[in-house]
Amino acid sequence: GVAISTYAKYCYNKLQKAALTGAKKGLKKPNIEEIRHAKNAVFNPSMFGSSLQDIVAMQKERYPDRQLPWVQTRLSEEVLALNGDQTEGIFRVPGDIDEVNALKLQVDQWKIPTGLEDPHVPASLLKLWYRELEEPLIPHDFYEQCISHYENPEAAIAVVHSLPRINKMVLCYLIRFLQVFVQPANVAVTKMDVNNLAMVMAPNCLRCQSDDPRIIFENTRKEMSFIRVLIQHLDTSFMEGVL
């Protein structure tokens, strides 16, 4: 009893995303659970590739009081629970792709499986979640301001506070999370200083819309600098205890 147009719209959106990001990566063929999940995805939208507004709406029944996406906070907590802040190359070294895909399937069913051992797996999935947001974490309308103020902490922080509320909250949670990793004692072990963290995280927060390779190359440096400035200067104390 479902209109064909419902399936057509869903498939069209999936094809558009696949054209941009490429096919799903991994060594294994889809298992029965993954196939079943894909068949039901049109009725149960994924938390990956959706908008922040849609993700918050999805969790409203389960978590009516949460201000932040469950998927964001839960994966972040899992990275720390597995001592990600004491793991060399965290956020730079990719987790096993098949383990990441399996965790993604579980997360889309509102589960974090017990027995995870490698912090690179939830860290990789967390990066993927940010990267696959339907609209970038820092919306396109604010992109030019970001790359214009990439060396000015006061102006950069002003951009953050001018974002739509959900984008601001999610970004500030991310920055507060990254500020844990730039503590000198952690950097000594992870080898991921503020420059390295900004380099791996900037593409997950900002998206250059230009097709000109020269502009993309130049803006990449500015995007990294903007995120670095936020990690170093943004006061995220107001996020303490916020979920």
CSV table of N, CA and C in Angstrom, one decimal, residues 138-243:
chain,number,residue,atom,x,y,z
A,138,ILE,N,28.5,23.1,9.6
A,138,ILE,CA,28.5,24.5,9.4
A,138,ILE,C,27.8,24.8,8.1
A,139,PRO,N,26.6,25.3,8.1
A,139,PRO,CA,25.8,25.4,6.8
A,139,PRO,C,26.5,26.2,5.7
A,140,HIS,N,26.2,26.0,4.5
A,140,HIS,CA,26.8,26.7,3.4
A,140,HIS,C,26.7,28.2,3.5
A,141,ASP,N,25.6,28.7,4.1
A,141,ASP,CA,25.4,30.1,4.2
A,141,ASP,C,26.5,30.8,5.1
A,142,PHE,N,27.2,30.0,5.9
A,142,PHE,CA,28.2,30.6,6.8
A,142,PHE,C,29.6,30.3,6.3
A,143,TYR,N,29.7,29.6,5.2
A,143,TYR,CA,31.0,29.1,4.8
A,143,TYR,C,32.0,30.3,4.5
A,144,GLU,N,31.5,31.3,3.8
A,144,GLU,CA,32.4,32.4,3.4
A,144,GLU,C,32.9,33.2,4.7
A,145,GLN,N,32.0,33.3,5.6
A,145,GLN,CA,32.4,33.9,6.9
A,145,GLN,C,33.5,33.2,7.6
A,146,CYS,N,33.4,31.8,7.5
A,146,CYS,CA,34.4,31.0,8.2
A,146,CYS,C,35.8,31.2,7.6
A,147,ILE,N,35.8,31.1,6.2
A,147,ILE,CA,37.1,31.2,5.6
A,147,ILE,C,37.7,32.6,5.5
A,148,SER,N,36.8,33.6,5.8
A,148,SER,CA,37.2,35.0,5.9
A,148,SER,C,37.8,35.3,7.3
A,149,HIS,N,37.4,34.5,8.3
A,149,HIS,CA,37.8,34.8,9.7
A,149,HIS,C,38.7,33.7,10.3
A,150,TYR,N,39.4,33.0,9.4
A,150,TYR,CA,40.1,31.8,9.8
A,150,TYR,C,41.3,32.1,10.7
A,151,GLU,N,41.7,33.3,10.8
A,151,GLU,CA,42.8,33.7,11.7
A,151,GLU,C,42.4,34.6,12.8
A,152,ASN,N,41.1,34.9,12.9
A,152,ASN,CA,40.6,35.9,13.9
A,152,ASN,C,39.8,35.2,14.9
A,153,PRO,N,40.3,34.8,16.1
A,153,PRO,CA,39.5,34.1,17.1
A,153,PRO,C,38.2,34.7,17.4
A,154,GLU,N,38.2,36.0,17.7
A,154,GLU,CA,36.9,36.7,18.1
A,154,GLU,C,35.9,36.6,17.0
A,155,ALA,N,36.3,36.9,15.7
A,155,ALA,CA,35.3,36.8,14.6
A,155,ALA,C,34.9,35.4,14.4
A,156,ALA,N,35.8,34.4,14.5
A,156,ALA,CA,35.4,33.0,14.3
A,156,ALA,C,34.4,32.5,15.3
A,157,ILE,N,34.6,32.9,16.6
A,157,ILE,CA,33.7,32.6,17.6
A,157,ILE,C,32.3,33.2,17.4
A,158,ALA,N,32.3,34.4,16.9
A,158,ALA,CA,31.1,35.1,16.6
A,158,ALA,C,30.3,34.4,15.5
A,159,VAL,N,31.0,33.8,14.6
A,159,VAL,CA,30.3,33.0,13.5
A,159,VAL,C,29.6,31.8,14.2
A,160,VAL,N,30.3,31.1,15.1
A,160,VAL,CA,29.7,30.0,15.8
A,160,VAL,C,28.4,30.4,16.5
A,161,HIS,N,28.5,31.5,17.2
A,161,HIS,CA,27.3,31.9,18.0
A,161,HIS,C,26.2,32.4,17.1
A,162,SER,N,26.4,32.6,15.8
A,162,SER,CA,25.4,33.1,14.9
A,162,SER,C,24.7,31.9,14.2
A,163,LEU,N,25.2,30.7,14.4
A,163,LEU,CA,24.7,29.5,13.7
A,163,LEU,C,23.3,29.2,14.2
A,164,PRO,N,22.5,28.5,13.4
A,164,PRO,CA,21.2,28.0,14.0
A,164,PRO,C,21.5,27.2,15.2
A,165,ARG,N,20.5,27.2,16.2
A,165,ARG,CA,20.8,26.6,17.5
A,165,ARG,C,21.3,25.2,17.4
A,166,ILE,N,20.6,24.3,16.7
A,166,ILE,CA,21.1,22.9,16.7
A,166,ILE,C,22.5,22.8,16.1
A,167,ASN,N,22.8,23.5,15.1
A,167,ASN,CA,24.2,23.5,14.5
A,167,ASN,C,25.2,24.0,15.5
A,168,LYS,N,24.8,25.1,16.2
A,168,LYS,CA,25.7,25.6,17.2
A,168,LYS,C,26.0,24.6,18.3
A,169,MET,N,24.9,24.0,18.8
A,169,MET,CA,25.1,23.0,19.9
A,169,MET,C,25.9,21.8,19.5
A,170,VAL,N,25.6,21.3,18.3
A,170,VAL,CA,26.4,20.1,17.8
A,170,VAL,C,27.8,20.4,17.6
A,171,LEU,N,28.1,21.6,17.0
A,171,LEU,CA,29.5,22.0,16.8
A,171,LEU,C,30.2,22.3,18.1
A,172,CYS,N,29.6,22.9,19.0
A,172,CYS,CA,30.2,23.2,20.3
A,172,CYS,C,30.5,21.9,21.1
A,173,TYR,N,29.6,20.9,21.0
A,173,TYR,CA,29.9,19.6,21.6
A,173,TYR,C,31.1,19.0,20.9
A,174,LEU,N,31.2,19.0,19.6
A,174,LEU,CA,32.4,18.5,18.9
A,174,LEU,C,33.6,19.2,19.4
A,175,ILE,N,33.6,20.5,19.4
A,175,ILE,CA,34.8,21.2,19.8
A,175,ILE,C,35.2,20.9,21.2
A,176,ARG,N,34.3,20.8,22.1
A,176,ARG,CA,34.6,20.5,23.5
A,176,ARG,C,35.2,19.1,23.6
A,177,PHE,N,34.7,18.2,22.8
A,177,PHE,CA,35.2,16.8,22.7
A,177,PHE,C,36.6,16.8,22.2
A,178,LEU,N,36.9,17.6,21.1
A,178,LEU,CA,38.3,17.7,20.6
A,178,LEU,C,39.2,18.3,21.6
A,179,GLN,N,38.7,19.2,22.4
A,179,GLN,CA,39.6,19.9,23.4
A,179,GLN,C,40.1,18.9,24.4
A,180,VAL,N,39.4,17.8,24.6
A,180,VAL,CA,40.0,16.7,25.5
A,180,VAL,C,41.3,16.2,24.9
A,181,PHE,N,41.3,16.0,23.6
A,181,PHE,CA,42.4,15.4,22.9
A,181,PHE,C,43.6,16.3,22.8
A,182,VAL,N,43.4,17.6,22.9
A,182,VAL,CA,44.6,18.5,22.7
A,182,VAL,C,45.3,18.7,24.0
A,183,GLN,N,44.9,18.1,25.1
A,183,GLN,CA,45.6,18.2,26.4
A,183,GLN,C,47.0,17.6,26.2
A,184,PRO,N,48.1,18.3,26.6
A,184,PRO,CA,49.4,17.9,26.3
A,184,PRO,C,49.7,16.4,26.7
A,185,ALA,N,49.2,16.0,27.8
A,185,ALA,CA,49.4,14.6,28.2
A,185,ALA,C,48.8,13.6,27.2
A,186,ASN,N,47.7,14.0,26.6
A,186,ASN,CA,47.1,13.1,25.6
A,186,ASN,C,47.8,13.2,24.3
A,187,VAL,N,48.2,14.4,23.9
A,187,VAL,CA,48.9,14.5,22.6
A,187,VAL,C,50.3,13.7,22.6
A,188,ALA,N,50.9,13.7,23.8
A,188,ALA,CA,52.1,12.9,23.9
A,188,ALA,C,52.0,11.5,23.5
A,189,VAL,N,50.8,10.9,23.7
A,189,VAL,CA,50.5,9.5,23.4
A,189,VAL,C,49.9,9.4,22.0
A,190,THR,N,48.9,10.2,21.7
A,190,THR,CA,48.2,10.1,20.4
A,190,THR,C,48.9,10.6,19.2
A,191,LYS,N,49.9,11.5,19.5
A,191,LYS,CA,50.6,12.2,18.4
A,191,LYS,C,49.6,13.0,17.5
A,192,MET,N,48.5,13.4,18.1
A,192,MET,CA,47.5,14.1,17.3
A,192,MET,C,47.3,15.5,18.0
A,193,ASP,N,48.2,16.4,17.6
A,193,ASP,CA,48.1,17.8,18.2
A,193,ASP,C,46.9,18.6,17.5
A,194,VAL,N,46.8,19.8,17.9
A,194,VAL,CA,45.7,20.6,17.4
A,194,VAL,C,45.7,20.8,15.9
A,195,ASN,N,46.9,20.8,15.3
A,195,ASN,CA,47.0,20.9,13.9
A,195,ASN,C,46.5,19.6,13.2
A,196,ASN,N,46.9,18.5,13.7
A,196,ASN,CA,46.4,17.2,13.1
A,196,ASN,C,44.9,17.0,13.3
A,197,LEU,N,44.4,17.4,14.5
A,197,LEU,CA,43.0,17.2,14.7
A,197,LEU,C,42.2,18.1,13.8
A,198,ALA,N,42.6,19.4,13.6
A,198,ALA,CA,41.9,20.3,12.7
A,198,ALA,C,42.0,19.8,11.3
A,199,MET,N,43.1,19.2,10.9
A,199,MET,CA,43.2,18.7,9.5
A,199,MET,C,42.3,17.6,9.2
A,200,VAL,N,42.1,16.7,10.2
A,200,VAL,CA,41.2,15.5,9.9
A,200,VAL,C,39.7,15.9,10.1
A,201,MET,N,39.4,16.9,10.9
A,201,MET,CA,38.0,17.2,11.3
A,201,MET,C,37.4,18.3,10.4
A,202,ALA,N,38.2,19.2,9.9
A,202,ALA,CA,37.7,20.3,9.1
A,202,ALA,C,36.8,19.8,7.9
A,203,PRO,N,37.3,18.8,7.1
A,203,PRO,CA,36.4,18.4,6.0
A,203,PRO,C,35.1,17.8,6.4
A,204,ASN,N,34.9,17.4,7.7
A,204,ASN,CA,33.7,16.9,8.2
A,204,ASN,C,32.8,18.0,8.8
A,205,CYS,N,33.3,19.2,8.8
A,205,CYS,CA,32.5,20.4,9.3
A,205,CYS,C,32.1,21.4,8.2
A,206,LEU,N,33.0,21.5,7.3
A,206,LEU,CA,32.9,22.6,6.2
A,206,LEU,C,33.0,21.9,4.8
A,207,ARG,N,32.2,22.4,3.9
A,207,ARG,CA,32.2,21.8,2.5
A,207,ARG,C,32.3,23.0,1.5
A,208,CYS,N,33.4,23.0,0.8
A,208,CYS,CA,33.6,24.0,-0.3
A,208,CYS,C,32.8,23.6,-1.4
A,209,GLN,N,32.0,24.5,-2.0
A,209,GLN,CA,31.1,24.2,-3.1
A,209,GLN,C,31.7,24.5,-4.4
A,210,SER,N,32.9,25.1,-4.4
A,210,SER,CA,33.5,25.4,-5.7
A,210,SER,C,34.1,24.1,-6.4
A,211,ASP,N,34.1,24.2,-7.7
A,211,ASP,CA,34.6,23.1,-8.5
A,211,ASP,C,36.1,23.4,-9.0
A,212,ASP,N,36.5,24.6,-8.7
A,212,ASP,CA,37.8,25.1,-9.1
A,212,ASP,C,38.9,24.5,-8.1
A,213,PRO,N,39.8,23.7,-8.7
A,213,PRO,CA,40.8,23.0,-7.8
A,213,PRO,C,41.7,24.0,-7.0
A,214,ARG,N,41.9,25.2,-7.6
A,214,ARG,CA,42.8,26.2,-7.0
A,214,ARG,C,42.0,26.7,-5.7
A,215,ILE,N,40.8,27.0,-5.9
A,215,ILE,CA,40.0,27.5,-4.8
A,215,ILE,C,39.8,26.4,-3.7
A,216,ILE,N,39.6,25.2,-4.1
A,216,ILE,CA,39.5,24.1,-3.1
A,216,ILE,C,40.8,24.0,-2.3
A,217,PHE,N,41.9,24.0,-3.0
A,217,PHE,CA,43.2,23.8,-2.4
A,217,PHE,C,43.4,25.0,-1.4
A,218,GLU,N,43.2,26.2,-1.8
A,218,GLU,CA,43.4,27.4,-1.0
A,218,GLU,C,42.5,27.4,0.2
A,219,ASN,N,41.2,27.0,0.0
A,219,ASN,CA,40.2,27.0,1.1
A,219,ASN,C,40.5,25.9,2.1
A,220,THR,N,41.1,24.8,1.7
A,220,THR,CA,41.3,23.7,2.6
A,220,THR,C,42.2,24.2,3.7
A,221,ARG,N,43.2,25.0,3.4
A,221,ARG,CA,44.1,25.5,4.5
A,221,ARG,C,43.3,26.4,5.4
A,222,LYS,N,42.4,27.2,4.9
A,222,LYS,CA,41.6,28.1,5.7
A,222,LYS,C,40.6,27.4,6.6
A,223,GLU,N,40.0,26.3,6.0
A,223,GLU,CA,39.1,25.5,6.8
A,223,GLU,C,39.8,24.9,8.0
A,224,MET,N,41.0,24.4,7.8
A,224,MET,CA,41.7,23.8,8.9
A,224,MET,C,42.1,24.8,9.9
A,225,SER,N,42.4,26.0,9.5
A,225,SER,CA,42.8,27.1,10.4
A,225,SER,C,41.6,27.5,11.2
A,226,PHE,N,40.4,27.6,10.6
A,226,PHE,CA,39.2,28.0,11.3
A,226,PHE,C,38.9,27.0,12.4
A,227,ILE,N,39.0,25.7,12.1
A,227,ILE,CA,38.7,24.7,13.2
A,227,ILE,C,39.7,24.7,14.2
A,228,ARG,N,41.0,24.9,13.9
A,228,ARG,CA,42.1,25.0,14.8
A,228,ARG,C,41.8,26.2,15.8
A,229,VAL,N,41.4,27.3,15.3
A,229,VAL,CA,41.1,28.5,16.1
A,229,VAL,C,40.0,28.2,17.1
A,230,LEU,N,39.0,27.5,16.7
A,230,LEU,CA,37.9,27.1,17.6
A,230,LEU,C,38.4,26.2,18.7
A,231,ILE,N,39.2,25.2,18.3
A,231,ILE,CA,39.7,24.2,19.3
A,231,ILE,C,40.5,25.0,20.4
A,232,GLN,N,41.3,26.0,19.9
A,232,GLN,CA,42.1,26.7,20.8
A,232,GLN,C,41.4,27.8,21.6
A,233,HIS,N,40.4,28.4,21.1
A,233,HIS,CA,39.8,29.6,21.7
A,233,HIS,C,38.4,29.5,22.1
A,234,LEU,N,37.6,28.6,21.6
A,234,LEU,CA,36.2,28.6,21.9
A,234,LEU,C,35.9,28.1,23.3
A,235,ASP,N,35.2,28.9,24.1
A,235,ASP,CA,34.8,28.6,25.4
A,235,ASP,C,33.6,27.7,25.3
A,236,THR,N,33.8,26.4,25.6
A,236,THR,CA,32.7,25.4,25.5
A,236,THR,C,32.2,25.0,26.9
A,237,SER,N,32.5,25.7,28.0
A,237,SER,CA,32.1,25.3,29.3
A,237,SER,C,30.6,25.3,29.5
A,238,PHE,N,29.9,26.0,28.7
A,238,PHE,CA,28.4,26.0,28.8
A,238,PHE,C,27.8,24.7,28.3
A,239,MET,N,28.6,23.9,27.7
A,239,MET,CA,28.2,22.6,27.2
A,239,MET,C,28.3,21.5,28.2
A,240,GLU,N,28.9,21.8,29.3
A,240,GLU,CA,29.1,20.7,30.3
A,240,GLU,C,27.8,20.1,30.8
A,241,GLY,N,27.8,18.8,30.7
A,241,GLY,CA,26.6,18.1,31.1
A,241,GLY,C,25.4,18.1,30.1
A,242,VAL,N,25.6,18.8,29.0
A,242,VAL,CA,24.5,18.9,28.0
A,242,VAL,C,24.5,17.6,27.1
A,243,LEU,N,23.3,17.0,27.0
A,243,LEU,CA,23.2,15.8,26.1
A,243,LEU,C,22.0,16.0,25.2
